[in-house]
């Protein structure tokens, strides 16, 4: 938890942005794995964490803009709980640490909610994603739980997004800390990967690095020789000489901030000529994006430019043909990269995705429904203080190739016979985390290996 001044300032800014009404921000509850008392690792709701900083379950924060009052609703542990859990800090003192004057028992929340309804207050809630919270808010405010997100306030969503999209110096330090732990996870994976090892053995080694820093993971680790499946969560393969792997992982540090990086490397520590060839095109895409990003440029334009680099590279290699611009505007290149170039990063790995991807990533024009562009999460003009990922990929997805070929899709741009010779290649992705500064951009974290020689050096040390 940071100094209470931070949370007071954040809430004051939110009050100014929303102008009037009563903001209700529930924290998360514990989530049982298979029975009450055997829980998943607790992750606080990131909006609650941002505005109140209290990292324990079962709290509701209320900001009454009209009366200029703030409340934390919660329940102190009983003596019985303390016997099992050890001594616990009083919730009232957590509220004080957060700069909130009023602490009220959670069982009073429903009557508090009724009084707001009676006073016909403008109640501002965010979209909800946890069953328990949905049921509780629905009961307290008399809403249909199946439709509760219809009542989410667009004013509040936009205010939170505007505020959280610009990271403070303190937040940048926190994210950079998470990025550096993430970097160590990648270096460890490169060191331990070798022919004969199981994917899960590498995952165990790299996740131990996060644990060593008192961090957890910011999402389920992707480590696979089948990188053509974008979010492959299977870790059961034995790695063989000649395979290449994708590692996409991140640390979530003790204050909740996330890292998110991807590397691709050969299992035997030496890129084959074919692996090196595709990898060099991938890095050309990454470097192109890195050179372009600065305040004022729209991220969709960066995505489209790296798509042109991809298309040119594929024409050079005989896998595509025709006019580069026409191929990119038709979306033919998306056969190799069906996802977007990146997303915001912060207290969530896809920052604030729970509020709606388009609220976070789009403000000037709507999302393009074209295959590939429909997965572009960020298409804003970049501003100082934005922290986001750059993550180009090149994949050979056999089922996609087969279906497009059968449908004669984009035959003016795609050389299917040549593409099919890569059906056993898998996929590669490279991802770094960037901050937009006043004058340009800075990659966060200590230097990461990127070029083949740098990766090979680490793998063969
Ligand atoms: N970790 C998923 C992603 O890179 O977006
Ligand atoms: Mn990632
Ligand atoms: Mn990412």
PDB file of N, CA, C and O in Angstrom, residues 88-132:
ATOM      1  N   UNK A  88      -5.067 -10.110  13.281  1.00  0.00           N
ATOM      2  CA  UNK A  88      -5.395  -9.360  12.061  1.00  0.00           C
ATOM      3  C   UNK A  88      -5.526  -7.884  12.386  1.00  0.00           C
ATOM      4  O   UNK A  88      -6.046  -7.517  13.442  1.00  0.00           O
ATOM      5  N   UNK A  89      -5.078  -7.082  11.445  1.00  0.00           N
ATOM      6  CA  UNK A  89      -5.202  -5.633  11.598  1.00  0.00           C
ATOM      7  C   UNK A  89      -6.691  -5.251  11.522  1.00  0.00           C
ATOM      8  O   UNK A  89      -7.430  -5.835  10.722  1.00  0.00           O
ATOM      9  N   UNK A  90      -7.123  -4.272  12.333  1.00  0.00           N
ATOM     10  CA  UNK A  90      -8.520  -3.844  12.266  1.00  0.00           C
ATOM     11  C   UNK A  90      -8.790  -3.125  10.946  1.00  0.00           C
ATOM     12  O   UNK A  90      -7.962  -2.338  10.479  1.00  0.00           O
ATOM     13  N   UNK A  91      -9.946  -3.412  10.390  1.00  0.00           N
ATOM     14  CA  UNK A  91     -10.262  -2.812   9.086  1.00  0.00           C
ATOM     15  C   UNK A  91     -10.337  -1.290   9.167  1.00  0.00           C
ATOM     16  O   UNK A  91     -10.017  -0.591   8.218  1.00  0.00           O
ATOM     17  N   UNK A  92     -10.752  -0.805  10.312  1.00  0.00           N
ATOM     18  CA  UNK A  92     -10.821   0.646  10.507  1.00  0.00           C
ATOM     19  C   UNK A  92      -9.448   1.278  10.241  1.00  0.00           C
ATOM     20  O   UNK A  92      -9.344   2.341   9.644  1.00  0.00           O
ATOM     21  N   UNK A  93      -8.387   0.573  10.673  1.00  0.00           N
ATOM     22  CA  UNK A  93      -7.063   1.176  10.467  1.00  0.00           C
ATOM     23  C   UNK A  93      -6.636   1.055   9.001  1.00  0.00           C
ATOM     24  O   UNK A  93      -5.918   1.907   8.492  1.00  0.00           O
ATOM     25  N   UNK A  94      -7.112   0.016   8.298  1.00  0.00           N
ATOM     26  CA  UNK A  94      -6.877  -0.038   6.843  1.00  0.00           C
ATOM     27  C   UNK A  94      -7.549   1.165   6.177  1.00  0.00           C
ATOM     28  O   UNK A  94      -6.977   1.802   5.299  1.00  0.00           O
ATOM     29  N   UNK A  95      -8.793   1.440   6.603  1.00  0.00           N
ATOM     30  CA  UNK A  95      -9.519   2.567   6.011  1.00  0.00           C
ATOM     31  C   UNK A  95      -8.748   3.861   6.258  1.00  0.00           C
ATOM     32  O   UNK A  95      -8.592   4.693   5.363  1.00  0.00           O
ATOM     33  N   UNK A  96      -8.215   3.990   7.482  1.00  0.00           N
ATOM     34  CA  UNK A  96      -7.431   5.205   7.788  1.00  0.00           C
ATOM     35  C   UNK A  96      -6.186   5.289   6.904  1.00  0.00           C
ATOM     36  O   UNK A  96      -5.838   6.355   6.404  1.00  0.00           O
ATOM     37  N   UNK A  97      -5.532   4.148   6.686  1.00  0.00           N
ATOM     38  CA  UNK A  97      -4.338   4.134   5.817  1.00  0.00           C
ATOM     39  C   UNK A  97      -4.671   4.598   4.412  1.00  0.00           C
ATOM     40  O   UNK A  97      -3.819   5.033   3.659  1.00  0.00           O
ATOM     41  N   UNK A  98      -5.929   4.418   4.037  1.00  0.00           N
ATOM     42  CA  UNK A  98      -6.371   4.784   2.705  1.00  0.00           C
ATOM     43  C   UNK A  98      -6.924   6.223   2.680  1.00  0.00           C
ATOM     44  O   UNK A  98      -7.334   6.721   1.643  1.00  0.00           O
ATOM     45  N   UNK A  99      -6.948   6.856   3.851  1.00  0.00           N
ATOM     46  CA  UNK A  99      -7.451   8.230   3.948  1.00  0.00           C
ATOM     47  C   UNK A  99      -8.967   8.309   3.951  1.00  0.00           C
ATOM     48  O   UNK A  99      -9.545   9.347   3.648  1.00  0.00           O
ATOM     49  N   UNK A 100      -9.631   7.182   4.296  1.00  0.00           N
ATOM     50  CA  UNK A 100     -11.100   7.158   4.324  1.00  0.00           C
ATOM     51  C   UNK A 100     -11.562   7.290   5.779  1.00  0.00           C
ATOM     52  O   UNK A 100     -11.110   6.532   6.637  1.00  0.00           O
ATOM     53  N   UNK A 101     -12.440   8.261   6.043  1.00  0.00           N
ATOM     54  CA  UNK A 101     -12.820   8.546   7.441  1.00  0.00           C
ATOM     55  C   UNK A 101     -13.812   7.543   8.009  1.00  0.00           C
ATOM     56  O   UNK A 101     -13.810   7.260   9.195  1.00  0.00           O
ATOM     57  N   UNK A 102     -14.707   7.060   7.149  1.00  0.00           N
ATOM     58  CA  UNK A 102     -15.822   6.278   7.685  1.00  0.00           C
ATOM     59  C   UNK A 102     -15.663   4.786   7.404  1.00  0.00           C
ATOM     60  O   UNK A 102     -15.560   4.378   6.246  1.00  0.00           O
ATOM     61  N   UNK A 103     -15.662   4.002   8.483  1.00  0.00           N
ATOM     62  CA  UNK A 103     -15.661   2.554   8.325  1.00  0.00           C
ATOM     63  C   UNK A 103     -16.979   2.021   8.883  1.00  0.00           C
ATOM     64  O   UNK A 103     -17.361   2.338  10.015  1.00  0.00           O
ATOM     65  N   UNK A 104     -17.699   1.255   8.073  1.00  0.00           N
ATOM     66  CA  UNK A 104     -19.012   0.751   8.493  1.00  0.00           C
ATOM     67  C   UNK A 104     -19.063  -0.761   8.289  1.00  0.00           C
ATOM     68  O   UNK A 104     -18.476  -1.279   7.322  1.00  0.00           O
ATOM     69  N   UNK A 105     -19.765  -1.443   9.171  1.00  0.00           N
ATOM     70  CA  UNK A 105     -19.917  -2.902   9.036  1.00  0.00           C
ATOM     71  C   UNK A 105     -20.606  -3.243   7.710  1.00  0.00           C
ATOM     72  O   UNK A 105     -21.598  -2.610   7.337  1.00  0.00           O
ATOM     73  N   UNK A 106     -20.094  -4.268   7.056  1.00  0.00           N
ATOM     74  CA  UNK A 106     -20.613  -4.652   5.735  1.00  0.00           C
ATOM     75  C   UNK A 106     -22.109  -4.987   5.781  1.00  0.00           C
ATOM     76  O   UNK A 106     -22.844  -4.750   4.826  1.00  0.00           O
ATOM     77  N   UNK A 107     -22.560  -5.524   6.936  1.00  0.00           N
ATOM     78  CA  UNK A 107     -23.979  -5.906   7.007  1.00  0.00           C
ATOM     79  C   UNK A 107     -24.897  -4.669   6.923  1.00  0.00           C
ATOM     80  O   UNK A 107     -26.084  -4.788   6.658  1.00  0.00           O
ATOM     81  N   UNK A 108     -24.319  -3.492   7.105  1.00  0.00           N
ATOM     82  CA  UNK A 108     -25.113  -2.254   6.992  1.00  0.00           C
ATOM     83  C   UNK A 108     -25.224  -1.781   5.544  1.00  0.00           C
ATOM     84  O   UNK A 108     -25.919  -0.811   5.254  1.00  0.00           O
ATOM     85  N   UNK A 109     -24.484  -2.447   4.634  1.00  0.00           N
ATOM     86  CA  UNK A 109     -24.427  -1.908   3.264  1.00  0.00           C
ATOM     87  C   UNK A 109     -25.803  -1.885   2.593  1.00  0.00           C
ATOM     88  O   UNK A 109     -26.145  -0.923   1.902  1.00  0.00           O
ATOM     89  N   UNK A 110     -26.593  -2.948   2.806  1.00  0.00           N
ATOM     90  CA  UNK A 110     -27.881  -3.010   2.104  1.00  0.00           C
ATOM     91  C   UNK A 110     -28.803  -1.867   2.524  1.00  0.00           C
ATOM     92  O   UNK A 110     -29.498  -1.280   1.692  1.00  0.00           O
ATOM     93  N   UNK A 111     -28.794  -1.528   3.838  1.00  0.00           N
ATOM     94  CA  UNK A 111     -29.675  -0.422   4.240  1.00  0.00           C
ATOM     95  C   UNK A 111     -29.096   0.908   3.757  1.00  0.00           C
ATOM     96  O   UNK A 111     -29.839   1.829   3.390  1.00  0.00           O
ATOM     97  N   UNK A 112     -27.779   1.006   3.682  1.00  0.00           N
ATOM     98  CA  UNK A 112     -27.143   2.202   3.116  1.00  0.00           C
ATOM     99  C   UNK A 112     -27.583   2.361   1.649  1.00  0.00           C
ATOM    100  O   UNK A 112     -27.963   3.452   1.203  1.00  0.00           O
ATOM    101  N   UNK A 113     -27.560   1.222   0.918  1.00  0.00           N
ATOM    102  CA  UNK A 113     -27.957   1.245  -0.505  1.00  0.00           C
ATOM    103  C   UNK A 113     -29.427   1.677  -0.632  1.00  0.00           C
ATOM    104  O   UNK A 113     -29.773   2.485  -1.505  1.00  0.00           O
ATOM    105  N   UNK A 114     -30.286   1.149   0.273  1.00  0.00           N
ATOM    106  CA  UNK A 114     -31.710   1.530   0.214  1.00  0.00           C
ATOM    107  C   UNK A 114     -31.871   3.027   0.423  1.00  0.00           C
ATOM    108  O   UNK A 114     -32.696   3.667  -0.238  1.00  0.00           O
ATOM    109  N   UNK A 115     -31.082   3.594   1.349  1.00  0.00           N
ATOM    110  CA  UNK A 115     -31.238   5.032   1.591  1.00  0.00           C
ATOM    111  C   UNK A 115     -30.801   5.831   0.354  1.00  0.00           C
ATOM    112  O   UNK A 115     -31.403   6.859   0.044  1.00  0.00           O
ATOM    113  N   UNK A 116     -29.795   5.350  -0.350  1.00  0.00           N
ATOM    114  CA  UNK A 116     -29.394   6.049  -1.593  1.00  0.00           C
ATOM    115  C   UNK A 116     -30.535   6.007  -2.610  1.00  0.00           C
ATOM    116  O   UNK A 116     -30.810   6.998  -3.301  1.00  0.00           O
ATOM    117  N   UNK A 117     -31.200   4.835  -2.671  1.00  0.00           N
ATOM    118  CA  UNK A 117     -32.317   4.695  -3.625  1.00  0.00           C
ATOM    119  C   UNK A 117     -33.453   5.637  -3.238  1.00  0.00           C
ATOM    120  O   UNK A 117     -34.032   6.306  -4.087  1.00  0.00           O
ATOM    121  N   UNK A 118     -33.732   5.683  -1.922  1.00  0.00           N
ATOM    122  CA  UNK A 118     -34.820   6.554  -1.438  1.00  0.00           C
ATOM    123  C   UNK A 118     -34.529   8.016  -1.760  1.00  0.00           C
ATOM    124  O   UNK A 118     -35.410   8.786  -2.147  1.00  0.00           O
ATOM    125  N   UNK A 119     -33.255   8.384  -1.612  1.00  0.00           N
ATOM    126  CA  UNK A 119     -32.876   9.783  -1.885  1.00  0.00           C
ATOM    127  C   UNK A 119     -32.740  10.049  -3.385  1.00  0.00           C
ATOM    128  O   UNK A 119     -32.365  11.138  -3.790  1.00  0.00           O
ATOM    129  N   UNK A 120     -33.017   9.006  -4.187  1.00  0.00           N
ATOM    130  CA  UNK A 120     -32.918   9.094  -5.655  1.00  0.00           C
ATOM    131  C   UNK A 120     -31.556   9.612  -6.101  1.00  0.00           C
ATOM    132  O   UNK A 120     -31.432  10.472  -6.978  1.00  0.00           O
ATOM    133  N   UNK A 121     -30.522   9.078  -5.472  1.00  0.00           N
ATOM    134  CA  UNK A 121     -29.143   9.453  -5.805  1.00  0.00           C
ATOM    135  C   UNK A 121     -28.754   8.874  -7.156  1.00  0.00           C
ATOM    136  O   UNK A 121     -29.241   7.818  -7.564  1.00  0.00           O
ATOM    137  N   UNK A 122     -27.841   9.555  -7.822  1.00  0.00           N
ATOM    138  CA  UNK A 122     -27.258   8.998  -9.045  1.00  0.00           C
ATOM    139  C   UNK A 122     -26.170   8.023  -8.588  1.00  0.00           C
ATOM    140  O   UNK A 122     -25.140   8.433  -8.028  1.00  0.00           O
ATOM    141  N   UNK A 123     -26.434   6.719  -8.787  1.00  0.00           N
ATOM    142  CA  UNK A 123     -25.488   5.700  -8.312  1.00  0.00           C
ATOM    143  C   UNK A 123     -24.598   5.273  -9.476  1.00  0.00           C
ATOM    144  O   UNK A 123     -25.094   4.889 -10.544  1.00  0.00           O
ATOM    145  N   UNK A 124     -23.285   5.356  -9.256  1.00  0.00           N
ATOM    146  CA  UNK A 124     -22.335   5.055 -10.337  1.00  0.00           C
ATOM    147  C   UNK A 124     -21.614   3.745 -10.027  1.00  0.00           C
ATOM    148  O   UNK A 124     -20.884   3.662  -9.024  1.00  0.00           O
ATOM    149  N   UNK A 125     -21.828   2.737 -10.885  1.00  0.00           N
ATOM    150  CA  UNK A 125     -21.080   1.473 -10.711  1.00  0.00           C
ATOM    151  C   UNK A 125     -20.356   1.134 -12.012  1.00  0.00           C
ATOM    152  O   UNK A 125     -20.743   1.592 -13.094  1.00  0.00           O
ATOM    153  N   UNK A 126     -19.323   0.315 -11.880  1.00  0.00           N
ATOM    154  CA  UNK A 126     -18.557  -0.161 -13.051  1.00  0.00           C
ATOM    155  C   UNK A 126     -19.102  -1.526 -13.482  1.00  0.00           C
ATOM    156  O   UNK A 126     -19.793  -2.191 -12.703  1.00  0.00           O
ATOM    157  N   UNK A 127     -18.766  -1.988 -14.695  1.00  0.00           N
ATOM    158  CA  UNK A 127     -19.146  -3.358 -15.075  1.00  0.00           C
ATOM    159  C   UNK A 127     -18.544  -4.357 -14.085  1.00  0.00           C
ATOM    160  O   UNK A 127     -17.413  -4.177 -13.633  1.00  0.00           O
ATOM    161  N   UNK A 128     -19.298  -5.384 -13.761  1.00  0.00           N
ATOM    162  CA  UNK A 128     -18.871  -6.380 -12.769  1.00  0.00           C
ATOM    163  C   UNK A 128     -18.586  -7.716 -13.458  1.00  0.00           C
ATOM    164  O   UNK A 128     -19.185  -8.032 -14.478  1.00  0.00           O
ATOM    165  N   UNK A 129     -17.667  -8.495 -12.863  1.00  0.00           N
ATOM    166  CA  UNK A 129     -17.268  -9.754 -13.511  1.00  0.00           C
ATOM    167  C   UNK A 129     -17.234 -10.947 -12.542  1.00  0.00           C
ATOM    168  O   UNK A 129     -16.948 -12.067 -12.957  1.00  0.00           O
ATOM    169  N   UNK A 130     -17.501 -10.717 -11.255  1.00  0.00           N
ATOM    170  CA  UNK A 130     -17.480 -11.831 -10.291  1.00  0.00           C
ATOM    171  C   UNK A 130     -18.898 -12.098  -9.788  1.00  0.00           C
ATOM    172  O   UNK A 130     -19.599 -11.151  -9.379  1.00  0.00           O
ATOM    173  N   UNK A 131     -19.275 -13.370  -9.786  1.00  0.00           N
ATOM    174  CA  UNK A 131     -20.633 -13.758  -9.414  1.00  0.00           C
ATOM    175  C   UNK A 131     -21.085 -13.232  -8.065  1.00  0.00           C
ATOM    176  O   UNK A 131     -22.180 -12.664  -7.936  1.00  0.00           O
ATOM    177  N   UNK A 132     -20.216 -13.361  -7.043  1.00  0.00           N
ATOM    178  CA  UNK A 132     -20.613 -12.952  -5.691  1.00  0.00           C
ATOM    179  C   UNK A 132     -20.914 -11.458  -5.641  1.00  0.00           C
ATOM    180  O   UNK A 132     -21.864 -11.016  -5.007  1.00  0.00           O
TER     181      UNK A 132
END
